[in-house]
Amino acid sequence: MAAGVSETVTSEKRRQSLSESDIKEGYFENAPGTHYRAERGQAATDIHGNPLIELDPVAETKLRRKIDLYVVPTVAILYLFCFIDRANIGNAKLDTLEKDLDLHGYDYNTLLSIFYVGYIVFEIPANIACKWMGPGWFLPLTSLGFGIMSVCMAFVNNFSQACGVRFLLGVFEAGMLPGIAYYLSRWYRRSELTLRLSLYIVMSPLAGAFGGLLASGILKLDHFGSLHGWRMIFGIEGIITVGLSLIGFLTLTDHPATAKWLSQEEKDLAIARVKSERIGQTEIIDKMDAKKLKRGIFNPVVFFTGFAFLLNNITVQGLAFFAPTVVATIYPTKNIIQKQLLTVPPYIVGGFFTVLMPLISRWLDRRQIIIIACCPLVMVGYIMFLATENAHIRYGAAFLVSTSVFAAGPLTNSQVSANVVSDTARSSAIAYNVMLGNVGGLIATWSFLPFDAPKYHIGNGINLAASGGTLIITLCLLVWMKRDNTKRELRNAEEELTGMSQQEIQDLDYKHPGFRWKP
C-alpha cells in the first residue's frame, strides 16, 4: 500500500455502499490504493462522485508544500514579467513615447487595442497548443516570445512598427494566463487551486507597483547601450523576461507523472488526489477531442463566468494601462518620477487583497460568493471618482478599486476549473474565460479617451457599470447553480449510465448525472 492511503476503503461496508454498476464499470477493485487509482484506466470516484480512496492528510500536506515550492514560484515570476511587458507602455507614455512615435488623437488607444486583437484571436488556440505541447515546454517558449517582442518595442520608430510589435506581443502572451491556470489544475485540488492561482495573478497588481518602481529607476539612467528614455524600459525589462524564460525550460515539468523531483509514491498520491475529484474520469491527462473541448466552452457556469470576467477585466486592464495617466491628472504638478511612484501604493494594496480573498475562498471552499462580495467596493470607488474633483478623495478611490478588482482573476479561473471534469474540457474552459476577459481588456483601451480628460467621466462611468453588471451576473448564476443542483438530486445515476461504455461516461463531463455544480 502506498503512503498516505487508508485501507478502510477496502472494507466490506465500503463495498456494500457501491452499486453493482459501480463494480461492473471498474469503479471498485480489491486493490484501490494510491498506485492503483493513479493508473490510467482506473476511476477514483464512484458514479455519484464520491472518492474511492482515503488519503492521509499529513502525506498530502507534505506533498502540497513540495509542489508549492517547485511549481508556483517559476510561473509567478514569469507572469510578473508577462504583465510588466504588457503594461509598461503606460509608464513609457509618461515619458516621450507619444512625441517620439508621432502619436496623435486616438493613436495611443489603437496601440493598446491591437495588442488585444492578437491576444483574443489566439487565446483558445494557444491553450490547445499548451495541452498538445505540454505546459513544461509551452510556457517558457511563449515567455521567450513576448520577452523578445518587448525588446523589439525598444527599437520601433513609428506608429506602424509599434502596432506590429504590440500585435505579436498579444499573440505570444495569449496562452500565458490560461496556460498557467490550466497547468496548476493538473497539480491541485479544487479547494487548493484558487489560492495558488492568486499567487501568480497577484503579480498583476505587483507588476503595476514593481513596474512603476522599475520604470522610475530605469529612467534615471543616462542610457542603456544605444537606448535612451522610454526605450530603456522596454529593452531592459524584455531582456529580463528572456533570461527568466530560459530558466523556465529547466524548472518546469508537464505534470506529476513526469516530475523528476517527486518519488513514485508522491507521483501516485499527486495523481490520485486530483483524480478523486473528477467524476467518471479514469485518467488525468486525457486524449484531446472536439467533444470535450466543446464541453468546456458551452458549460453554463463557464459561459456566464466568462462574461462576468469580461466586465471585471474592463476595470483591471483599464487600471493597468491608465493608472499613470489618471494619477497625472490628479497630481499635475508632480514630476515624472513622482507620478510613477504614486501609482505604486494602490497596487500594493491590491496585491494584498488578491491573496486575502482566495485565502477566504480556500477556507470556505467557495468561490462564487467571494466574487459577488468583491463588486460593491469597486462600485463605491468609481462612484467616488465620478462624484468629486478632490484630488485626495480620487486618489483614495483608486485604493478602494484595487482592493477587490484583481481578486476576480484567480476566483473566476478557479471557478470554471472547478465546474468542468476532464483535462481537455478544463483547457478550453479556462481559455474561453480568459479570452472573454481580454475582450474586456479591449473595451478598456477605449474607456479613457483624450477628450474625456482630466476627469474621465465616461471611463469611470463605464467601469461603474461593468462592476454593477458583474454583481448581477454572478448573483443570478449562484441562484441557478443551487436550483440546478436540487434538480440533479432527483436523477437516477445508475439508470442513466446503464449500457454506456467507460469512454462515453468520461465524455459526459458536466452532463454526468452524478455531477454537481461547485459554487
PDB file of C-alpha atoms in Angstrom, residues 18-211:
ATOM      1  CA  LEU A  18     -21.376   0.665  -4.043  1.00  0.00           C
ATOM      2  CA  SER A  19     -23.867  -0.437  -6.614  1.00  0.00           C
ATOM      3  CA  GLU A  20     -23.417  -3.371  -8.989  1.00  0.00           C
ATOM      4  CA  SER A  21     -22.889  -0.921 -11.849  1.00  0.00           C
ATOM      5  CA  ASP A  22     -20.026   0.698  -9.907  1.00  0.00           C
ATOM      6  CA  ILE A  23     -18.244  -2.636  -9.693  1.00  0.00           C
ATOM      7  CA  LYS A  24     -19.070  -3.602 -13.278  1.00  0.00           C
ATOM      8  CA  GLU A  25     -17.700  -0.344 -14.700  1.00  0.00           C
ATOM      9  CA  GLY A  26     -14.426  -0.676 -12.798  1.00  0.00           C
ATOM     10  CA  TYR A  27     -15.195   1.836 -10.043  1.00  0.00           C
ATOM     11  CA  PHE A  28     -14.193  -0.665  -7.362  1.00  0.00           C
ATOM     12  CA  GLU A  29     -11.445  -3.237  -7.150  1.00  0.00           C
ATOM     13  CA  ASN A  30      -9.788  -5.221  -4.385  1.00  0.00           C
ATOM     14  CA  ALA A  31      -6.634  -3.107  -4.580  1.00  0.00           C
ATOM     15  CA  PRO A  32      -7.789   0.500  -4.571  1.00  0.00           C
ATOM     16  CA  GLY A  33      -4.612   2.058  -3.205  1.00  0.00           C
ATOM     17  CA  THR A  34      -2.935   5.221  -4.422  1.00  0.00           C
ATOM     18  CA  HIS A  35      -0.799   3.483  -7.042  1.00  0.00           C
ATOM     19  CA  TYR A  36      -3.784   1.546  -8.369  1.00  0.00           C
ATOM     20  CA  ARG A  37      -6.046   4.601  -8.587  1.00  0.00           C
ATOM     21  CA  ALA A  38      -3.258   6.643 -10.200  1.00  0.00           C
ATOM     22  CA  GLU A  39      -3.043   4.250 -13.130  1.00  0.00           C
ATOM     23  CA  ARG A  40      -4.674   5.086 -16.458  1.00  0.00           C
ATOM     24  CA  GLY A  41      -7.979   3.275 -16.917  1.00  0.00           C
ATOM     25  CA  GLN A  42      -8.882   3.324 -13.200  1.00  0.00           C
ATOM     26  CA  ALA A  43     -11.521   5.640 -11.776  1.00  0.00           C
ATOM     27  CA  ALA A  44     -11.052   7.241  -8.364  1.00  0.00           C
ATOM     28  CA  THR A  45     -14.740   8.090  -7.760  1.00  0.00           C
ATOM     29  CA  ASP A  46     -17.992   6.143  -7.794  1.00  0.00           C
ATOM     30  CA  ILE A  47     -20.878   7.112 -10.095  1.00  0.00           C
ATOM     31  CA  HIS A  48     -22.091   9.640  -7.519  1.00  0.00           C
ATOM     32  CA  GLY A  49     -18.748  11.460  -7.388  1.00  0.00           C
ATOM     33  CA  ASN A  50     -17.672  10.040  -4.006  1.00  0.00           C
ATOM     34  CA  PRO A  51     -13.921   9.306  -3.770  1.00  0.00           C
ATOM     35  CA  LEU A  52     -12.946   5.624  -3.631  1.00  0.00           C
ATOM     36  CA  ILE A  53      -9.764   6.304  -1.680  1.00  0.00           C
ATOM     37  CA  GLU A  54      -8.989   7.993   1.613  1.00  0.00           C
ATOM     38  CA  LEU A  55      -5.764   9.977   1.665  1.00  0.00           C
ATOM     39  CA  ASP A  56      -3.569  10.696   4.666  1.00  0.00           C
ATOM     40  CA  PRO A  57      -3.804  14.484   5.243  1.00  0.00           C
ATOM     41  CA  VAL A  58      -0.248  14.597   6.619  1.00  0.00           C
ATOM     42  CA  ALA A  59       1.173  12.999   3.471  1.00  0.00           C
ATOM     43  CA  GLU A  60      -0.954  15.323   1.339  1.00  0.00           C
ATOM     44  CA  THR A  61       0.232  18.415   3.196  1.00  0.00           C
ATOM     45  CA  LYS A  62       3.868  17.392   2.738  1.00  0.00           C
ATOM     46  CA  LEU A  63       3.296  16.795  -0.980  1.00  0.00           C
ATOM     47  CA  ARG A  64       1.393  20.055  -1.434  1.00  0.00           C
ATOM     48  CA  ARG A  65       4.224  22.060   0.128  1.00  0.00           C
ATOM     49  CA  LYS A  66       6.708  20.399  -2.190  1.00  0.00           C
ATOM     50  CA  ILE A  67       4.583  21.216  -5.237  1.00  0.00           C
ATOM     51  CA  ASP A  68       4.220  24.794  -3.989  1.00  0.00           C
ATOM     52  CA  LEU A  69       7.991  25.112  -3.826  1.00  0.00           C
ATOM     53  CA  TYR A  70       8.775  23.607  -7.238  1.00  0.00           C
ATOM     54  CA  VAL A  71       5.862  24.853  -9.373  1.00  0.00           C
ATOM     55  CA  VAL A  72       4.389  28.147  -8.144  1.00  0.00           C
ATOM     56  CA  PRO A  73       7.492  30.427  -7.938  1.00  0.00           C
ATOM     57  CA  THR A  74       8.526  29.868 -11.565  1.00  0.00           C
ATOM     58  CA  VAL A  75       5.090  30.526 -13.072  1.00  0.00           C
ATOM     59  CA  ALA A  76       4.524  33.503 -10.752  1.00  0.00           C
ATOM     60  CA  ILE A  77       7.750  35.223 -11.786  1.00  0.00           C
ATOM     61  CA  LEU A  78       7.100  34.518 -15.476  1.00  0.00           C
ATOM     62  CA  TYR A  79       3.620  36.036 -15.181  1.00  0.00           C
ATOM     63  CA  LEU A  80       5.013  39.066 -13.312  1.00  0.00           C
ATOM     64  CA  PHE A  81       7.156  39.998 -16.307  1.00  0.00           C
ATOM     65  CA  CYS A  82       4.402  38.982 -18.715  1.00  0.00           C
ATOM     66  CA  PHE A  83       2.204  41.674 -17.182  1.00  0.00           C
ATOM     67  CA  ILE A  84       5.071  44.166 -16.918  1.00  0.00           C
ATOM     68  CA  ASP A  85       5.855  43.718 -20.629  1.00  0.00           C
ATOM     69  CA  ARG A  86       2.180  44.281 -21.431  1.00  0.00           C
ATOM     70  CA  ALA A  87       1.566  47.326 -19.226  1.00  0.00           C
ATOM     71  CA  ASN A  88       4.928  49.116 -19.366  1.00  0.00           C
ATOM     72  CA  ILE A  89       3.624  51.143 -22.297  1.00  0.00           C
ATOM     73  CA  GLY A  90       1.662  53.153 -19.725  1.00  0.00           C
ATOM     74  CA  ASN A  91       4.923  54.072 -17.973  1.00  0.00           C
ATOM     75  CA  ALA A  92       6.589  54.847 -21.311  1.00  0.00           C
ATOM     76  CA  LYS A  93       3.707  57.188 -22.160  1.00  0.00           C
ATOM     77  CA  LEU A  94       4.615  59.378 -19.204  1.00  0.00           C
ATOM     78  CA  ASP A  95       7.997  59.919 -20.851  1.00  0.00           C
ATOM     79  CA  THR A  96       8.243  60.937 -24.530  1.00  0.00           C
ATOM     80  CA  LEU A  97       6.711  57.862 -26.236  1.00  0.00           C
ATOM     81  CA  GLU A  98       3.895  59.805 -27.917  1.00  0.00           C
ATOM     82  CA  LYS A  99       6.209  62.559 -29.126  1.00  0.00           C
ATOM     83  CA  ASP A 100       8.912  60.215 -30.445  1.00  0.00           C
ATOM     84  CA  LEU A 101       6.448  57.970 -32.311  1.00  0.00           C
ATOM     85  CA  ASP A 102       4.403  60.966 -33.500  1.00  0.00           C
ATOM     86  CA  LEU A 103       1.180  59.716 -31.901  1.00  0.00           C
ATOM     87  CA  HIS A 104      -1.910  61.899 -32.159  1.00  0.00           C
ATOM     88  CA  GLY A 105      -5.574  61.654 -31.195  1.00  0.00           C
ATOM     89  CA  TYR A 106      -6.531  58.021 -30.628  1.00  0.00           C
ATOM     90  CA  ASP A 107      -3.215  56.518 -31.747  1.00  0.00           C
ATOM     91  CA  TYR A 108      -2.274  55.506 -28.189  1.00  0.00           C
ATOM     92  CA  ASN A 109      -5.641  53.762 -27.689  1.00  0.00           C
ATOM     93  CA  THR A 110      -5.128  51.962 -31.006  1.00  0.00           C
ATOM     94  CA  LEU A 111      -1.721  50.759 -29.828  1.00  0.00           C
ATOM     95  CA  LEU A 112      -3.373  49.279 -26.738  1.00  0.00           C
ATOM     96  CA  SER A 113      -6.193  47.733 -28.768  1.00  0.00           C
ATOM     97  CA  ILE A 114      -4.012  45.983 -31.325  1.00  0.00           C
ATOM     98  CA  PHE A 115      -2.418  44.010 -28.503  1.00  0.00           C
ATOM     99  CA  TYR A 116      -5.822  42.585 -27.564  1.00  0.00           C
ATOM    100  CA  VAL A 117      -6.683  41.674 -31.136  1.00  0.00           C
ATOM    101  CA  GLY A 118      -3.745  39.258 -31.204  1.00  0.00           C
ATOM    102  CA  TYR A 119      -4.483  38.135 -27.660  1.00  0.00           C
ATOM    103  CA  ILE A 120      -8.176  37.344 -28.231  1.00  0.00           C
ATOM    104  CA  VAL A 121      -7.783  35.643 -31.620  1.00  0.00           C
ATOM    105  CA  PHE A 122      -5.032  33.295 -30.393  1.00  0.00           C
ATOM    106  CA  GLU A 123      -6.379  32.689 -26.848  1.00  0.00           C
ATOM    107  CA  ILE A 124      -8.102  29.320 -27.350  1.00  0.00           C
ATOM    108  CA  PRO A 125      -5.634  28.025 -29.994  1.00  0.00           C
ATOM    109  CA  ALA A 126      -2.773  28.868 -27.618  1.00  0.00           C
ATOM    110  CA  ASN A 127      -4.258  26.853 -24.756  1.00  0.00           C
ATOM    111  CA  ILE A 128      -4.947  23.914 -27.083  1.00  0.00           C
ATOM    112  CA  ALA A 129      -1.279  24.142 -28.108  1.00  0.00           C
ATOM    113  CA  CYS A 130      -0.362  24.207 -24.408  1.00  0.00           C
ATOM    114  CA  LYS A 131      -2.158  20.888 -23.853  1.00  0.00           C
ATOM    115  CA  TRP A 132      -0.754  19.363 -27.043  1.00  0.00           C
ATOM    116  CA  MET A 133       2.841  20.515 -26.467  1.00  0.00           C
ATOM    117  CA  GLY A 134       2.817  20.255 -22.674  1.00  0.00           C
ATOM    118  CA  PRO A 135       2.977  23.234 -20.278  1.00  0.00           C
ATOM    119  CA  GLY A 136       6.593  22.472 -19.352  1.00  0.00           C
ATOM    120  CA  TRP A 137       7.651  23.464 -22.883  1.00  0.00           C
ATOM    121  CA  PHE A 138       4.857  25.806 -23.910  1.00  0.00           C
ATOM    122  CA  LEU A 139       5.009  28.291 -21.008  1.00  0.00           C
ATOM    123  CA  PRO A 140       8.762  29.032 -21.253  1.00  0.00           C
ATOM    124  CA  LEU A 141       8.542  29.155 -25.066  1.00  0.00           C
ATOM    125  CA  THR A 142       5.719  31.705 -25.140  1.00  0.00           C
ATOM    126  CA  SER A 143       7.511  33.698 -22.394  1.00  0.00           C
ATOM    127  CA  LEU A 144      10.606  33.801 -24.590  1.00  0.00           C
ATOM    128  CA  GLY A 145       8.440  35.112 -27.432  1.00  0.00           C
ATOM    129  CA  PHE A 146       6.924  38.024 -25.554  1.00  0.00           C
ATOM    130  CA  GLY A 147      10.276  38.872 -23.975  1.00  0.00           C
ATOM    131  CA  ILE A 148      11.769  39.221 -27.448  1.00  0.00           C
ATOM    132  CA  MET A 149       8.799  41.354 -28.531  1.00  0.00           C
ATOM    133  CA  SER A 150       9.342  43.674 -25.570  1.00  0.00           C
ATOM    134  CA  VAL A 151      12.965  44.156 -26.649  1.00  0.00           C
ATOM    135  CA  CYS A 152      11.775  44.846 -30.216  1.00  0.00           C
ATOM    136  CA  MET A 153       9.462  47.566 -28.868  1.00  0.00           C
ATOM    137  CA  ALA A 154      12.573  49.472 -27.771  1.00  0.00           C
ATOM    138  CA  PHE A 155      13.601  49.875 -31.424  1.00  0.00           C
ATOM    139  CA  VAL A 156      10.346  50.967 -33.091  1.00  0.00           C
ATOM    140  CA  ASN A 157      10.398  54.366 -34.766  1.00  0.00           C
ATOM    141  CA  ASN A 158       6.818  54.976 -35.844  1.00  0.00           C
ATOM    142  CA  PHE A 159       3.197  54.094 -35.178  1.00  0.00           C
ATOM    143  CA  SER A 160       3.006  51.259 -37.741  1.00  0.00           C
ATOM    144  CA  GLN A 161       6.053  49.454 -36.364  1.00  0.00           C
ATOM    145  CA  ALA A 162       4.729  49.811 -32.826  1.00  0.00           C
ATOM    146  CA  CYS A 163       1.364  48.321 -33.877  1.00  0.00           C
ATOM    147  CA  GLY A 164       3.085  45.306 -35.467  1.00  0.00           C
ATOM    148  CA  VAL A 165       5.150  44.604 -32.359  1.00  0.00           C
ATOM    149  CA  ARG A 166       2.186  45.067 -29.999  1.00  0.00           C
ATOM    150  CA  PHE A 167       0.100  42.627 -32.082  1.00  0.00           C
ATOM    151  CA  LEU A 168       2.828  39.965 -31.867  1.00  0.00           C
ATOM    152  CA  LEU A 169       3.206  40.658 -28.147  1.00  0.00           C
ATOM    153  CA  GLY A 170      -0.509  39.846 -27.787  1.00  0.00           C
ATOM    154  CA  VAL A 171      -0.080  36.616 -29.775  1.00  0.00           C
ATOM    155  CA  PHE A 172       2.729  35.395 -27.507  1.00  0.00           C
ATOM    156  CA  GLU A 173       1.035  36.473 -24.276  1.00  0.00           C
ATOM    157  CA  ALA A 174      -2.300  34.883 -25.272  1.00  0.00           C
ATOM    158  CA  GLY A 175      -1.503  31.484 -23.777  1.00  0.00           C
ATOM    159  CA  MET A 176       0.189  32.696 -20.619  1.00  0.00           C
ATOM    160  CA  LEU A 177      -2.604  33.377 -18.120  1.00  0.00           C
ATOM    161  CA  PRO A 178      -4.898  30.494 -19.182  1.00  0.00           C
ATOM    162  CA  GLY A 179      -1.894  28.217 -19.702  1.00  0.00           C
ATOM    163  CA  ILE A 180      -0.667  28.703 -16.139  1.00  0.00           C
ATOM    164  CA  ALA A 181      -4.176  28.240 -14.707  1.00  0.00           C
ATOM    165  CA  TYR A 182      -4.585  25.033 -16.723  1.00  0.00           C
ATOM    166  CA  TYR A 183      -1.106  23.870 -15.682  1.00  0.00           C
ATOM    167  CA  LEU A 184      -1.813  24.374 -11.975  1.00  0.00           C
ATOM    168  CA  SER A 185      -5.125  22.494 -12.261  1.00  0.00           C
ATOM    169  CA  ARG A 186      -3.059  19.369 -13.003  1.00  0.00           C
ATOM    170  CA  TRP A 187      -1.412  19.629  -9.584  1.00  0.00           C
ATOM    171  CA  TYR A 188      -4.004  20.938  -7.125  1.00  0.00           C
ATOM    172  CA  ARG A 189      -7.382  20.020  -5.707  1.00  0.00           C
ATOM    173  CA  ARG A 190     -10.399  22.255  -6.310  1.00  0.00           C
ATOM    174  CA  SER A 191     -10.211  23.922  -2.868  1.00  0.00           C
ATOM    175  CA  GLU A 192      -6.442  24.478  -3.192  1.00  0.00           C
ATOM    176  CA  LEU A 193      -6.411  25.904  -6.708  1.00  0.00           C
ATOM    177  CA  THR A 194      -7.864  29.365  -6.043  1.00  0.00           C
ATOM    178  CA  LEU A 195      -5.081  30.327  -3.632  1.00  0.00           C
ATOM    179  CA  ARG A 196      -2.383  29.048  -5.996  1.00  0.00           C
ATOM    180  CA  LEU A 197      -3.909  30.958  -8.883  1.00  0.00           C
ATOM    181  CA  SER A 198      -3.857  34.075  -6.719  1.00  0.00           C
ATOM    182  CA  LEU A 199      -0.147  33.593  -6.041  1.00  0.00           C
ATOM    183  CA  TYR A 200       0.612  34.222  -9.699  1.00  0.00           C
ATOM    184  CA  ILE A 201      -2.298  36.532 -10.591  1.00  0.00           C
ATOM    185  CA  VAL A 202      -1.251  38.739  -7.666  1.00  0.00           C
ATOM    186  CA  MET A 203       1.617  39.567  -9.976  1.00  0.00           C
ATOM    187  CA  SER A 204      -0.829  41.769 -11.934  1.00  0.00           C
ATOM    188  CA  PRO A 205      -1.090  44.445  -9.217  1.00  0.00           C
ATOM    189  CA  LEU A 206       2.501  43.819  -8.153  1.00  0.00           C
ATOM    190  CA  ALA A 207       3.554  44.359 -11.765  1.00  0.00           C
ATOM    191  CA  GLY A 208       1.864  47.751 -11.550  1.00  0.00           C
ATOM    192  CA  ALA A 209       3.766  48.535  -8.354  1.00  0.00           C
ATOM    193  CA  PHE A 210       7.086  46.960  -9.344  1.00  0.00           C
ATOM    194  CA  GLY A 211       6.748  48.178 -12.925  1.00  0.00           C
TER     195      GLY A 211
END
